[in-house]
Amino acid sequence: MAIFQVESGAPLMGEATVHPAKNAALPVIAASLLTAGELVVPEMPDLTDVRAMCDLVAACGANVRREGAAMALSAPQLSPPDTAGLMRFTRASALIMGPMLARLGYARITMPGGCAIGQRPIDLHLKGMSALGAQITTRQGFIELSGALHGAVIYLDLPSVGATENIMMAATLADGVTRIENAAKEPEVVDLAQCLTAMGAQIQGAGTGTVTIRGVYALHGATHQPIPDRIEAGTLCCAVAAAGGSILLRGTRPEQMRALLFKLQEAGTSVSEFPGGLRVRGKAKWPMEIRTLSYPGFPTDMQAPMMVVACTTPGTSVFLETIFENRFMHVPELTRMGACIRVEDRVAVIEGGYRLQGAEVRCPDLRSGAALLLAGLTADGVTRVEDPAGHIDRGYVRLEETLSGLGASVKRIE
Ligand code: EPZ
């Protein structure tokens, strides 16, 4: 349980270094199951989702060793985990399916619980595993997969990030060539492909809609540093656009943040790039139209933080959430702070420019929680963000410290 106390104050000033990406680290942890060798990550972000994923691969037989900022993982022996609880903690637990199946010829996962932002099925993951030769049965809340894998051509009805990653990992050890059509192009998919290639996999086309994997006999250990977290960086950019100021973000890759940076500039915040980072300056001035899309479109994970920016800018903004069916959980909480937002299905209309009022609000999911902290930076009075499920710590490394380091008044009250 975490409670954050936020007060508005001076505009944000200073600089921050962005951490390695949660959504790149989690598939890399799963990839460690593909080899008996040692996979070393020089800087592994200290997130509860990372710890949960490490506990899960350890339950599958992997050795996980934290050495300061670094982490070493190896899986000489594998066994299917029998702890459903571990697998329900994070949606990314489905990512052990591909590696287990490829290495062991067997995998067992729990039916993934949905989560606050939507049903989040894994039908496309299973479609891919079946095409690769897996026999799939469901029993007592578990999904069991077994069989020797062979190459296949797999069309993804949706460019699913997780399904692309899972199938890519399974195909690295399959007998023959696999082609994934309508693959996700997210930078985290490209990063995973780079990690797998360092481990000896043969992968072409990651980052495009068509990814080709030629199976090999075995993978070996490697050292791989996951990419910086473009969503953490984007959240801090939105903090400036909402609360004002001028900050320097080090260790970001602006080329992976184009959609967000263009929309912030259209809204009146200035963004300048320098080698290895970004300078973001000034409150947004104008309303915006945001449509979330798969990469390289506007990221769905940035929708909630960007909506706080829209609340602060005079005029009518329109948001269309095309990826998840229930990703406006922050709206009722922002409304408690005086925001003027109407939601119809996947469309939200924001009448911005009214000063938000501090209030007691509750964090419904990870990105909404971050958005509520940003809202508190712009509100009159004190905002108390209750996070009983610890959502914020799943995806941000001590976000309150990062914001405080930029001059914000954000305190964590355990
Ligand atoms: C990844 O989730 C990210 N998580 C999410 O970040 C991110 O929002 C999402 O990609 C989209 O970019 C990780 O990488 C750990 P999807 P994932 O499969 O893989 C539907 C955060 O806040 N779908 O691309 O689960 C699904 O229901 C999190 O860091 C199917 O229908 O996303 C959703 O509507 C939130 N069948 C859409 O596709 C499937 O088999 C996109 O899902 C798989 C997905």
GROMACS .gro file of C-alpha atoms and ligand atoms in nm:
model
  458
    1MET     CA    1   0.000   0.000   0.000
    2ALA     CA    2   0.143   0.336  -0.091
    3ILE     CA    3   0.000   0.682  -0.040
    4PHE     CA    4   0.145   0.983  -0.215
    5GLN     CA    5   0.093   1.341  -0.103
    6VAL     CA    6   0.127   1.593  -0.385
    7GLU     CA    7   0.121   1.972  -0.378
    8SER     CA    8   0.142   2.213  -0.666
    9GLY     CA    9   0.443   2.437  -0.661
   10ALA     CA   10   0.705   2.599  -0.875
   11PRO     CA   11   0.749   2.481  -1.235
   12LEU     CA   12   0.970   2.174  -1.275
   13MET     CA   13   1.341   2.241  -1.319
   14GLY     CA   14   1.652   2.024  -1.337
   15GLU     CA   15   1.743   1.697  -1.497
   16ALA     CA   16   1.662   1.329  -1.464
   17THR     CA   17   1.806   1.007  -1.605
   18VAL     CA   18   1.553   0.762  -1.744
   19HIS     CA   19   1.562   0.400  -1.620
   20PRO     CA   20   1.570   0.087  -1.839
   21ALA     CA   21   1.225   0.004  -1.975
   22LYS     CA   22   0.989  -0.226  -1.780
   23ASN     CA   23   0.837  -0.347  -2.107
   24ALA     CA   24   1.180  -0.434  -2.246
   25ALA     CA   25   1.310  -0.593  -1.924
   26LEU     CA   26   1.017  -0.832  -1.874
   27PRO     CA   27   1.052  -1.020  -2.208
   28VAL     CA   28   1.431  -1.031  -2.162
   29ILE     CA   29   1.379  -1.204  -1.826
   30ALA     CA   30   1.150  -1.456  -1.998
   31ALA     CA   31   1.414  -1.508  -2.270
   32SER     CA   32   1.658  -1.632  -2.005
   33LEU     CA   33   1.459  -1.958  -2.002
   34LEU     CA   34   1.576  -2.027  -2.359
   35THR     CA   35   1.933  -2.115  -2.263
   36ALA     CA   36   2.140  -2.299  -2.004
   37GLY     CA   37   2.392  -2.018  -2.046
   38GLU     CA   38   2.402  -1.699  -1.843
   39LEU     CA   39   2.211  -1.391  -1.959
   40VAL     CA   40   2.353  -1.079  -1.794
   41VAL     CA   41   2.162  -0.750  -1.774
   42PRO     CA   42   2.405  -0.476  -1.658
   43GLU     CA   43   2.126  -0.248  -1.531
   44MET     CA   44   1.793  -0.409  -1.441
   45PRO     CA   45   1.528  -0.162  -1.319
   46ASP     CA   46   1.410  -0.224  -0.961
   47LEU     CA   47   1.035  -0.261  -1.025
   48THR     CA   48   0.781  -0.490  -0.861
   49ASP     CA   49   0.684  -0.629  -1.204
   50VAL     CA   50   1.052  -0.715  -1.261
   51ARG     CA   51   1.073  -0.888  -0.922
   52ALA     CA   52   0.753  -1.081  -0.999
   53MET     CA   53   0.887  -1.194  -1.335
   54CYS     CA   54   1.216  -1.300  -1.173
   55ASP     CA   55   1.024  -1.500  -0.911
   56LEU     CA   56   0.829  -1.664  -1.191
   57VAL     CA   57   1.134  -1.771  -1.397
   58ALA     CA   58   1.297  -1.890  -1.075
   59ALA     CA   59   0.988  -2.105  -1.013
   60CYS     CA   60   1.051  -2.249  -1.362
   61GLY     CA   61   1.400  -2.354  -1.251
   62ALA     CA   62   1.607  -2.050  -1.349
   63ASN     CA   63   1.887  -1.912  -1.132
   64VAL     CA   64   1.845  -1.538  -1.074
   65ARG     CA   65   2.129  -1.341  -0.917
   66ARG     CA   66   2.107  -0.969  -0.842
   67GLU     CA   67   2.450  -0.800  -0.828
   68GLY     CA   68   2.383  -0.435  -0.745
   69ALA     CA   69   2.224  -0.278  -1.052
   70ALA     CA   70   2.306  -0.586  -1.260
   71MET     CA   71   2.122  -0.916  -1.282
   72ALA     CA   72   2.244  -1.257  -1.403
   73LEU     CA   73   1.992  -1.522  -1.510
   74SER     CA   74   2.050  -1.880  -1.624
   75ALA     CA   75   1.826  -2.184  -1.672
   76PRO     CA   76   2.027  -2.506  -1.695
   77GLN     CA   77   1.724  -2.711  -1.582
   78LEU     CA   78   1.357  -2.620  -1.639
   79SER     CA   79   1.033  -2.734  -1.473
   80PRO     CA   80   0.680  -2.595  -1.518
   81PRO     CA   81   0.586  -2.365  -1.230
   82ASP     CA   82   0.301  -2.485  -1.011
   83THR     CA   83   0.227  -2.154  -0.846
   84ALA     CA   84  -0.067  -1.996  -1.019
   85GLY     CA   85  -0.043  -1.699  -0.785
   86LEU     CA   86   0.292  -1.595  -0.925
   87MET     CA   87   0.150  -1.598  -1.275
   88ARG     CA   88  -0.148  -1.383  -1.192
   89PHE     CA   89   0.059  -1.092  -1.063
   90THR     CA   90   0.165  -0.963  -1.397
   91ARG     CA   91   0.017  -0.994  -1.742
   92ALA     CA   92   0.366  -1.051  -1.879
   93SER     CA   93   0.370  -1.395  -1.713
   94ALA     CA   94   0.225  -1.530  -2.039
   95LEU     CA   95   0.568  -1.464  -2.190
   96ILE     CA   96   0.715  -1.777  -2.029
   97MET     CA   97   0.496  -1.986  -2.262
   98GLY     CA   98   0.713  -1.954  -2.574
   99PRO     CA   99   1.049  -2.016  -2.406
  100MET     CA  100   0.921  -2.312  -2.197
  101LEU     CA  101   0.762  -2.473  -2.502
  102ALA     CA  102   1.071  -2.420  -2.715
  103ARG     CA  103   1.314  -2.552  -2.454
  104LEU     CA  104   1.109  -2.820  -2.276
  105GLY     CA  105   0.843  -2.915  -2.532
  106TYR     CA  106   0.590  -2.838  -2.258
  107ALA     CA  107   0.445  -2.530  -2.090
  108ARG     CA  108   0.170  -2.467  -1.841
  109ILE     CA  109   0.033  -2.124  -1.764
  110THR     CA  110  -0.270  -1.997  -1.580
  111MET     CA  111  -0.554  -1.848  -1.776
  112PRO     CA  112  -0.445  -1.483  -1.757
  113GLY     CA  113  -0.664  -1.277  -1.530
  114GLY     CA  114  -0.791  -0.966  -1.702
  115CYS     CA  115  -0.685  -0.642  -1.542
  116ALA     CA  116  -0.821  -0.296  -1.484
  117ILE     CA  117  -0.757  -0.179  -1.839
  118GLY     CA  118  -0.932  -0.461  -2.017
  119GLN     CA  119  -0.992  -0.827  -2.083
  120ARG     CA  120  -0.639  -0.877  -2.227
  121PRO     CA  121  -0.686  -1.223  -2.389
  122ILE     CA  122  -0.399  -1.433  -2.519
  123ASP     CA  123  -0.577  -1.591  -2.816
  124LEU     CA  124  -0.313  -1.462  -3.059
  125HIS     CA  125  -0.033  -1.607  -2.844
  126LEU     CA  126  -0.210  -1.946  -2.854
  127LYS     CA  127  -0.280  -1.916  -3.228
  128GLY     CA  128   0.094  -1.880  -3.281
  129MET     CA  129   0.191  -2.168  -3.051
  130SER     CA  130  -0.060  -2.394  -3.221
  131ALA     CA  131   0.072  -2.301  -3.566
  132LEU     CA  132   0.423  -2.389  -3.442
  133GLY     CA  133   0.298  -2.738  -3.356
  134ALA     CA  134   0.187  -2.719  -2.992
  135GLN     CA  135  -0.108  -2.927  -2.869
  136ILE     CA  136  -0.313  -2.702  -2.640
  137THR     CA  137  -0.552  -2.814  -2.364
  138THR     CA  138  -0.723  -2.614  -2.090
  139ARG     CA  139  -0.784  -2.769  -1.750
  140GLN     CA  140  -0.892  -2.624  -1.415
  141GLY     CA  141  -0.785  -2.270  -1.502
  142PHE     CA  142  -0.457  -2.380  -1.656
  143ILE     CA  143  -0.354  -2.388  -2.021
  144GLU     CA  144  -0.119  -2.676  -2.108
  145LEU     CA  145   0.089  -2.677  -2.426
  146SER     CA  146   0.305  -2.962  -2.550
  147GLY     CA  147   0.485  -3.073  -2.865
  148ALA     CA  148   0.799  -3.032  -3.073
  149LEU     CA  149   0.798  -2.700  -3.256
  150HIS     CA  150   0.842  -2.650  -3.630
  151GLY     CA  151   0.852  -2.336  -3.844
  152ALA     CA  152   0.524  -2.178  -3.956
  153VAL     CA  153   0.370  -1.868  -4.115
  154ILE     CA  154   0.157  -1.685  -3.857
  155TYR     CA  155  -0.074  -1.392  -3.923
  156LEU     CA  156  -0.158  -1.179  -3.620
  157ASP     CA  157  -0.509  -1.035  -3.642
  158LEU     CA  158  -0.379  -0.752  -3.418
  159PRO     CA  159  -0.016  -0.637  -3.399
  160SER     CA  160   0.002  -0.768  -3.042
  161VAL     CA  161   0.327  -0.682  -2.861
  162GLY     CA  162   0.312  -0.983  -2.629
  163ALA     CA  163   0.209  -1.229  -2.898
  164THR     CA  164   0.489  -1.110  -3.129
  165GLU     CA  165   0.742  -1.150  -2.847
  166ASN     CA  166   0.612  -1.490  -2.734
  167ILE     CA  167   0.606  -1.638  -3.086
  168MET     CA  168   0.946  -1.490  -3.168
  169MET     CA  169   1.098  -1.657  -2.860
  170ALA     CA  170   0.932  -1.993  -2.933
  171ALA     CA  171   1.047  -1.985  -3.297
  172THR     CA  172   1.417  -1.936  -3.209
  173LEU     CA  173   1.447  -2.310  -3.129
  174ALA     CA  174   1.180  -2.444  -3.369
  175ASP     CA  175   1.278  -2.676  -3.654
  176GLY     CA  176   1.268  -2.455  -3.964
  177VAL     CA  177   1.173  -2.099  -4.054
  178THR     CA  178   0.889  -1.899  -3.896
  179ARG     CA  179   0.739  -1.581  -4.040
  180ILE     CA  180   0.516  -1.353  -3.834
  181GLU     CA  181   0.290  -1.128  -4.042
  182ASN     CA  182   0.133  -0.810  -3.895
  183ALA     CA  183   0.391  -0.825  -3.616
  184ALA     CA  184   0.411  -0.549  -3.354
  185LYS     CA  185   0.681  -0.288  -3.430
  186GLU     CA  186   0.732  -0.152  -3.079
  187PRO     CA  187   1.093  -0.067  -2.980
  188GLU     CA  188   1.066  -0.326  -2.703
  189VAL     CA  189   1.005  -0.596  -2.968
  190VAL     CA  190   1.317  -0.482  -3.155
  191ASP     CA  191   1.510  -0.480  -2.827
  192LEU     CA  192   1.405  -0.838  -2.750
  193ALA     CA  193   1.511  -0.945  -3.101
  194GLN     CA  194   1.851  -0.787  -3.039
  195CYS     CA  195   1.882  -0.976  -2.710
  196LEU     CA  196   1.785  -1.306  -2.876
  197THR     CA  197   2.029  -1.242  -3.162
  198ALA     CA  198   2.307  -1.185  -2.908
  199MET     CA  199   2.210  -1.526  -2.766
  200GLY     CA  200   2.258  -1.686  -3.111
  201ALA     CA  201   1.910  -1.660  -3.260
  202GLN     CA  202   1.862  -1.582  -3.629
  203ILE     CA  203   1.598  -1.307  -3.665
  204GLN     CA  204   1.526  -1.067  -3.950
  205GLY     CA  205   1.275  -0.784  -3.980
  206ALA     CA  206   1.212  -0.699  -3.613
  207GLY     CA  207   1.052  -0.353  -3.606
  208THR     CA  208   0.872  -0.415  -3.933
  209GLY     CA  209   0.537  -0.588  -3.984
  210THR     CA  210   0.709  -0.907  -4.102
  211VAL     CA  211   0.952  -1.086  -3.872
  212THR     CA  212   1.138  -1.398  -3.989
  213ILE     CA  213   1.304  -1.638  -3.745
  214ARG     CA  214   1.522  -1.931  -3.853
  215GLY     CA  215   1.530  -2.190  -3.573
  216VAL     CA  216   1.868  -2.297  -3.433
  217TYR     CA  217   1.966  -2.596  -3.221
  218ALA     CA  218   2.042  -2.404  -2.903
  219LEU     CA  219   2.095  -2.052  -2.771
  220HIS     CA  220   2.385  -1.942  -2.550
  221GLY     CA  221   2.430  -1.680  -2.280
  222ALA     CA  222   2.486  -1.312  -2.359
  223THR     CA  223   2.494  -0.965  -2.210
  224HIS     CA  224   2.207  -0.735  -2.302
  225GLN     CA  225   2.105  -0.392  -2.172
  226PRO     CA  226   1.732  -0.320  -2.230
  227ILE     CA  227   1.642   0.013  -2.391
  228PRO     CA  228   1.549   0.320  -2.185
  229ASP     CA  229   1.188   0.350  -2.075
  230ARG     CA  230   1.011   0.569  -2.332
  231ILE     CA  231   0.697   0.568  -2.117
  232GLU     CA  232   0.878   0.691  -1.805
  233ALA     CA  233   1.042   0.959  -2.022
  234GLY     CA  234   0.705   1.046  -2.177
  235THR     CA  235   0.544   1.071  -1.834
  236LEU     CA  236   0.808   1.327  -1.727
  237CYS     CA  237   0.754   1.520  -2.053
  238CYS     CA  238   0.382   1.537  -1.970
  239ALA     CA  239   0.466   1.657  -1.619
  240VAL     CA  240   0.638   1.965  -1.769
  241ALA     CA  241   0.361   2.018  -2.026
  242ALA     CA  242   0.108   2.016  -1.742
  243ALA     CA  243   0.296   2.197  -1.463
  244GLY     CA  244   0.540   2.408  -1.661
  245GLY     CA  245   0.918   2.442  -1.628
  246SER     CA  246   1.219   2.320  -1.818
  247ILE     CA  247   1.387   1.982  -1.766
  248LEU     CA  248   1.665   1.779  -1.924
  249LEU     CA  249   1.599   1.405  -1.969
  250ARG     CA  250   1.917   1.202  -2.006
  251GLY     CA  251   1.942   0.851  -2.151
  252THR     CA  252   1.625   0.880  -2.364
  253ARG     CA  253   1.590   0.788  -2.730
  254PRO     CA  254   1.375   1.063  -2.888
  255GLU     CA  255   1.352   0.861  -3.209
  256GLN     CA  256   1.138   0.611  -3.014
  257MET     CA  257   0.908   0.887  -2.881
  258ARG     CA  258   0.816   1.071  -3.204
  259ALA     CA  259   0.435   1.052  -3.176
  260LEU     CA  260   0.430   1.188  -2.820
  261LEU     CA  261   0.689   1.458  -2.890
  262PHE     CA  262   0.505   1.581  -3.200
  263LYS     CA  263   0.172   1.598  -3.011
  264LEU     CA  264   0.336   1.788  -2.722
  265GLN     CA  265   0.488   2.037  -2.969
  266GLU     CA  266   0.152   2.077  -3.144
  267ALA     CA  267   0.006   2.159  -2.801
  268GLY     CA  268   0.267   2.430  -2.746
  269THR     CA  269   0.536   2.266  -2.534
  270SER     CA  270   0.884   2.297  -2.678
  271VAL     CA  271   1.103   1.990  -2.723
  272SER     CA  272   1.468   1.993  -2.828
  273GLU     CA  273   1.689   1.692  -2.876
  274PHE     CA  274   2.056   1.652  -2.794
  275PRO     CA  275   2.274   1.341  -2.819
  276GLY     CA  276   2.138   1.096  -2.560
  277GLY     CA  277   1.849   1.305  -2.441
  278LEU     CA  278   1.579   1.565  -2.455
  279ARG     CA  279   1.504   1.911  -2.321
  280VAL     CA  280   1.134   1.976  -2.260
  281ARG     CA  281   1.015   2.325  -2.180
  282GLY     CA  282   0.691   2.512  -2.108
  283LYS     CA  283   0.329   2.438  -2.031
  284ALA     CA  284   0.108   2.325  -2.315
  285LYS     CA  285  -0.116   2.605  -2.444
  286TRP     CA  286  -0.359   2.449  -2.690
  287PRO     CA  287  -0.612   2.165  -2.691
  288MET     CA  288  -0.527   1.839  -2.867
  289GLU     CA  289  -0.669   1.541  -3.055
  290ILE     CA  290  -0.515   1.211  -2.948
  291ARG     CA  291  -0.575   0.870  -3.107
  292THR     CA  292  -0.385   0.582  -2.949
  293LEU     CA  293  -0.242   0.333  -3.199
  294SER     CA  294   0.018   0.058  -3.219
  295TYR     CA  295   0.375   0.181  -3.271
  296PRO     CA  296   0.472   0.416  -3.427
  297GLY     CA  297   0.134   0.571  -3.342
  298PHE     CA  298   0.059   0.751  -3.015
  299PRO     CA  299   0.125   0.499  -2.731
  300THR     CA  300  -0.175   0.385  -2.530
  301ASP     CA  301   0.047   0.393  -2.219
  302MET     CA  302   0.080   0.769  -2.265
  303GLN     CA  303  -0.295   0.833  -2.292
  304ALA     CA  304  -0.361   0.893  -1.920
  305PRO     CA  305  -0.061   1.123  -1.855
  306MET     CA  306  -0.143   1.320  -2.172
  307MET     CA  307  -0.503   1.363  -2.062
  308VAL     CA  308  -0.375   1.554  -1.758
  309VAL     CA  309  -0.200   1.791  -1.999
  310ALA     CA  310  -0.530   1.833  -2.185
  311CYS     CA  311  -0.703   1.921  -1.855
  312THR     CA  312  -0.466   2.214  -1.809
  313THR     CA  313  -0.497   2.363  -2.158
  314PRO     CA  314  -0.796   2.587  -2.243
  315GLY     CA  315  -1.025   2.444  -2.509
  316THR     CA  316  -1.181   2.113  -2.609
  317SER     CA  317  -0.954   1.809  -2.648
  318VAL     CA  318  -1.064   1.471  -2.786
  319PHE     CA  319  -0.903   1.137  -2.700
  320LEU     CA  320  -0.976   0.808  -2.881
  321GLU     CA  321  -0.843   0.493  -2.709
  322THR     CA  322  -0.825   0.227  -2.981
  323ILE     CA  323  -0.605  -0.034  -2.807
  324PHE     CA  324  -0.772  -0.124  -2.475
  325GLU     CA  325  -1.146  -0.130  -2.410
  326ASN     CA  326  -1.133   0.009  -2.058
  327ARG     CA  327  -0.848   0.252  -2.030
  328PHE     CA  328  -1.024   0.561  -1.898
  329MET     CA  329  -1.013   0.454  -1.531
  330HIS     CA  330  -0.835   0.779  -1.445
  331VAL     CA  331  -1.133   0.987  -1.562
  332PRO     CA  332  -1.356   0.946  -1.252
  333GLU     CA  333  -1.056   1.031  -1.034
  334LEU     CA  334  -0.965   1.340  -1.239
  335THR     CA  335  -1.331   1.441  -1.225
  336ARG     CA  336  -1.308   1.435  -0.845
  337MET     CA  337  -1.035   1.698  -0.887
  338GLY     CA  338  -1.267   1.918  -1.090
  339ALA     CA  339  -1.173   1.806  -1.441
  340CYS     CA  340  -1.446   1.843  -1.702
  341ILE     CA  341  -1.437   1.516  -1.901
  342ARG     CA  342  -1.711   1.325  -2.082
  343VAL     CA  343  -1.658   0.962  -2.185
  344GLU     CA  344  -1.855   0.776  -2.451
  345ASP     CA  345  -1.720   0.422  -2.501
  346ARG     CA  346  -1.365   0.473  -2.629
  347VAL     CA  347  -1.390   0.850  -2.675
  348ALA     CA  348  -1.315   1.109  -2.405
  349VAL     CA  349  -1.391   1.481  -2.453
  350ILE     CA  350  -1.200   1.714  -2.221
  351GLU     CA  351  -1.295   2.078  -2.158
  352GLY     CA  352  -0.956   2.203  -2.039
  353GLY     CA  353  -0.822   2.519  -1.881
  354TYR     CA  354  -1.004   2.495  -1.546
  355ARG     CA  355  -0.774   2.481  -1.242
  356LEU     CA  356  -0.790   2.134  -1.082
  357GLN     CA  357  -0.857   2.108  -0.708
  358GLY     CA  358  -0.654   1.888  -0.475
  359ALA     CA  359  -0.852   1.586  -0.353
  360GLU     CA  360  -0.824   1.230  -0.221
  361VAL     CA  361  -0.802   1.000  -0.526
  362ARG     CA  362  -0.736   0.632  -0.578
  363CYS     CA  363  -0.497   0.474  -0.828
  364PRO     CA  364  -0.690   0.229  -1.055
  365ASP     CA  365  -0.395   0.110  -1.266
  366LEU     CA  366  -0.031   0.183  -1.339
  367ARG     CA  367  -0.048   0.468  -1.590
  368SER     CA  368  -0.357   0.624  -1.433
  369GLY     CA  369  -0.167   0.637  -1.104
  370ALA     CA  370   0.118   0.828  -1.265
  371ALA     CA  371  -0.136   1.061  -1.426
  372LEU     CA  372  -0.293   1.137  -1.086
  373LEU     CA  373   0.046   1.237  -0.949
  374LEU     CA  374   0.087   1.475  -1.243
  375ALA     CA  375  -0.263   1.613  -1.184
  376GLY     CA  376  -0.166   1.686  -0.823
  377LEU     CA  377   0.126   1.895  -0.946
  378THR     CA  378  -0.115   2.132  -1.120
  379ALA     CA  379  -0.400   2.133  -0.864
  380ASP     CA  380  -0.479   2.390  -0.597
  381GLY     CA  381  -0.420   2.247  -0.252
  382VAL     CA  382  -0.304   1.900  -0.153
  383THR     CA  383  -0.377   1.582  -0.350
  384ARG     CA  384  -0.358   1.244  -0.176
  385VAL     CA  385  -0.310   0.955  -0.419
  386GLU     CA  386  -0.391   0.620  -0.259
  387ASP     CA  387  -0.231   0.322  -0.431
  388PRO     CA  388  -0.335   0.016  -0.228
  389ALA     CA  389  -0.230  -0.229  -0.501
  390GLY     CA  390   0.109  -0.069  -0.552
  391HIS     CA  391   0.041  -0.006  -0.921
  392ILE     CA  392   0.283   0.286  -0.955
  393ASP     CA  393   0.582   0.088  -0.824
  394ARG     CA  394   0.512  -0.181  -1.085
  395GLY     CA  395   0.622   0.046  -1.367
  396TYR     CA  396   0.817   0.340  -1.224
  397VAL     CA  397   1.136   0.333  -1.016
  398ARG     CA  398   1.056   0.561  -0.719
  399LEU     CA  399   0.861   0.810  -0.936
  400GLU     CA  400   0.808   1.038  -0.636
  401GLU     CA  401   1.187   1.078  -0.601
  402THR     CA  402   1.231   1.154  -0.970
  403LEU     CA  403   0.959   1.422  -0.956
  404SER     CA  404   1.093   1.565  -0.627
  405GLY     CA  405   1.437   1.581  -0.787
  406LEU     CA  406   1.281   1.813  -1.045
  407GLY     CA  407   1.146   2.042  -0.775
  408ALA     CA  408   0.798   1.890  -0.739
  409SER     CA  409   0.639   1.847  -0.397
  410VAL     CA  410   0.561   1.473  -0.396
  411LYS     CA  411   0.599   1.264  -0.080
  412ARG     CA  412   0.544   0.891  -0.032
  413ILE     CA  413   0.355   0.809   0.288
  414GLU     CA  414   0.372   0.433   0.346
  415EPZ     C1  415   0.214  -0.456  -2.394
  415EPZ     O1  416   0.103  -0.525  -2.340
  415EPZ     C2  417   0.262  -0.367  -2.280
  415EPZ     N1  418   0.302  -0.451  -2.167
  415EPZ     C3  419   0.150  -0.272  -2.238
  415EPZ     O2  420   0.202  -0.186  -2.136
  415EPZ     C4  421   0.111  -0.188  -2.359
  415EPZ     O3  422   0.003  -0.102  -2.324
  415EPZ     C5  423   0.068  -0.280  -2.474
  415EPZ     O4  424   0.175  -0.372  -2.504
  415EPZ     C6  425   0.034  -0.202  -2.601
  415EPZ     O5  426   0.144  -0.128  -2.640
  415EPZ     C7  427   0.422  -0.517  -2.172
  415EPZ     O6  428   0.496  -0.508  -2.268
  415EPZ     C8  429   0.455  -0.601  -2.052
  415EPZ     P1  430  -0.093  -0.625  -2.673
  415EPZ     P2  431   0.040  -0.650  -2.423
  415EPZ     O7  432  -0.084  -0.773  -2.677
  415EPZ     O8  433   0.146  -0.727  -2.490
  415EPZ     C9  434  -0.542  -0.738  -2.760
  415EPZ    C10  435   0.202  -0.078  -1.927
  415EPZ     O9  436   0.129   0.009  -1.875
  415EPZ     N2  437  -0.493  -0.876  -2.767
  415EPZ    O10  438  -0.023  -0.545  -2.777
  415EPZ    O11  439  -0.052  -0.721  -2.331
  415EPZ    C11  440  -0.535  -0.685  -2.619
  415EPZ    O12  441  -0.652  -0.722  -2.547
  415EPZ    C12  442   0.139  -0.191  -2.006
  415EPZ    O13  443   0.328  -0.078  -1.922
  415EPZ    C13  444  -0.578  -0.977  -2.810
  415EPZ    O14  445  -0.694  -0.951  -2.842
  415EPZ    O15  446  -0.046  -0.571  -2.532
  415EPZ    C14  447  -0.528  -0.536  -2.639
  415EPZ    O16  448  -0.660  -0.487  -2.659
  415EPZ    C15  449  -0.013  -0.180  -2.012
  415EPZ     N3  450  -0.533  -1.105  -2.815
  415EPZ    C16  451  -0.448  -0.523  -2.770
  415EPZ    O17  452  -0.455  -0.652  -2.834
  415EPZ    C17  453  -0.404  -1.138  -2.781
  415EPZ    O18  454  -0.367  -1.257  -2.790
  415EPZ    C18  455  -0.303  -0.488  -2.751
  415EPZ    O19  456  -0.249  -0.586  -2.668
  415EPZ    C19  457  -0.319  -1.035  -2.737
  415EPZ    C20  458  -0.365  -0.905  -2.732
   0.00000   0.00000   0.00000
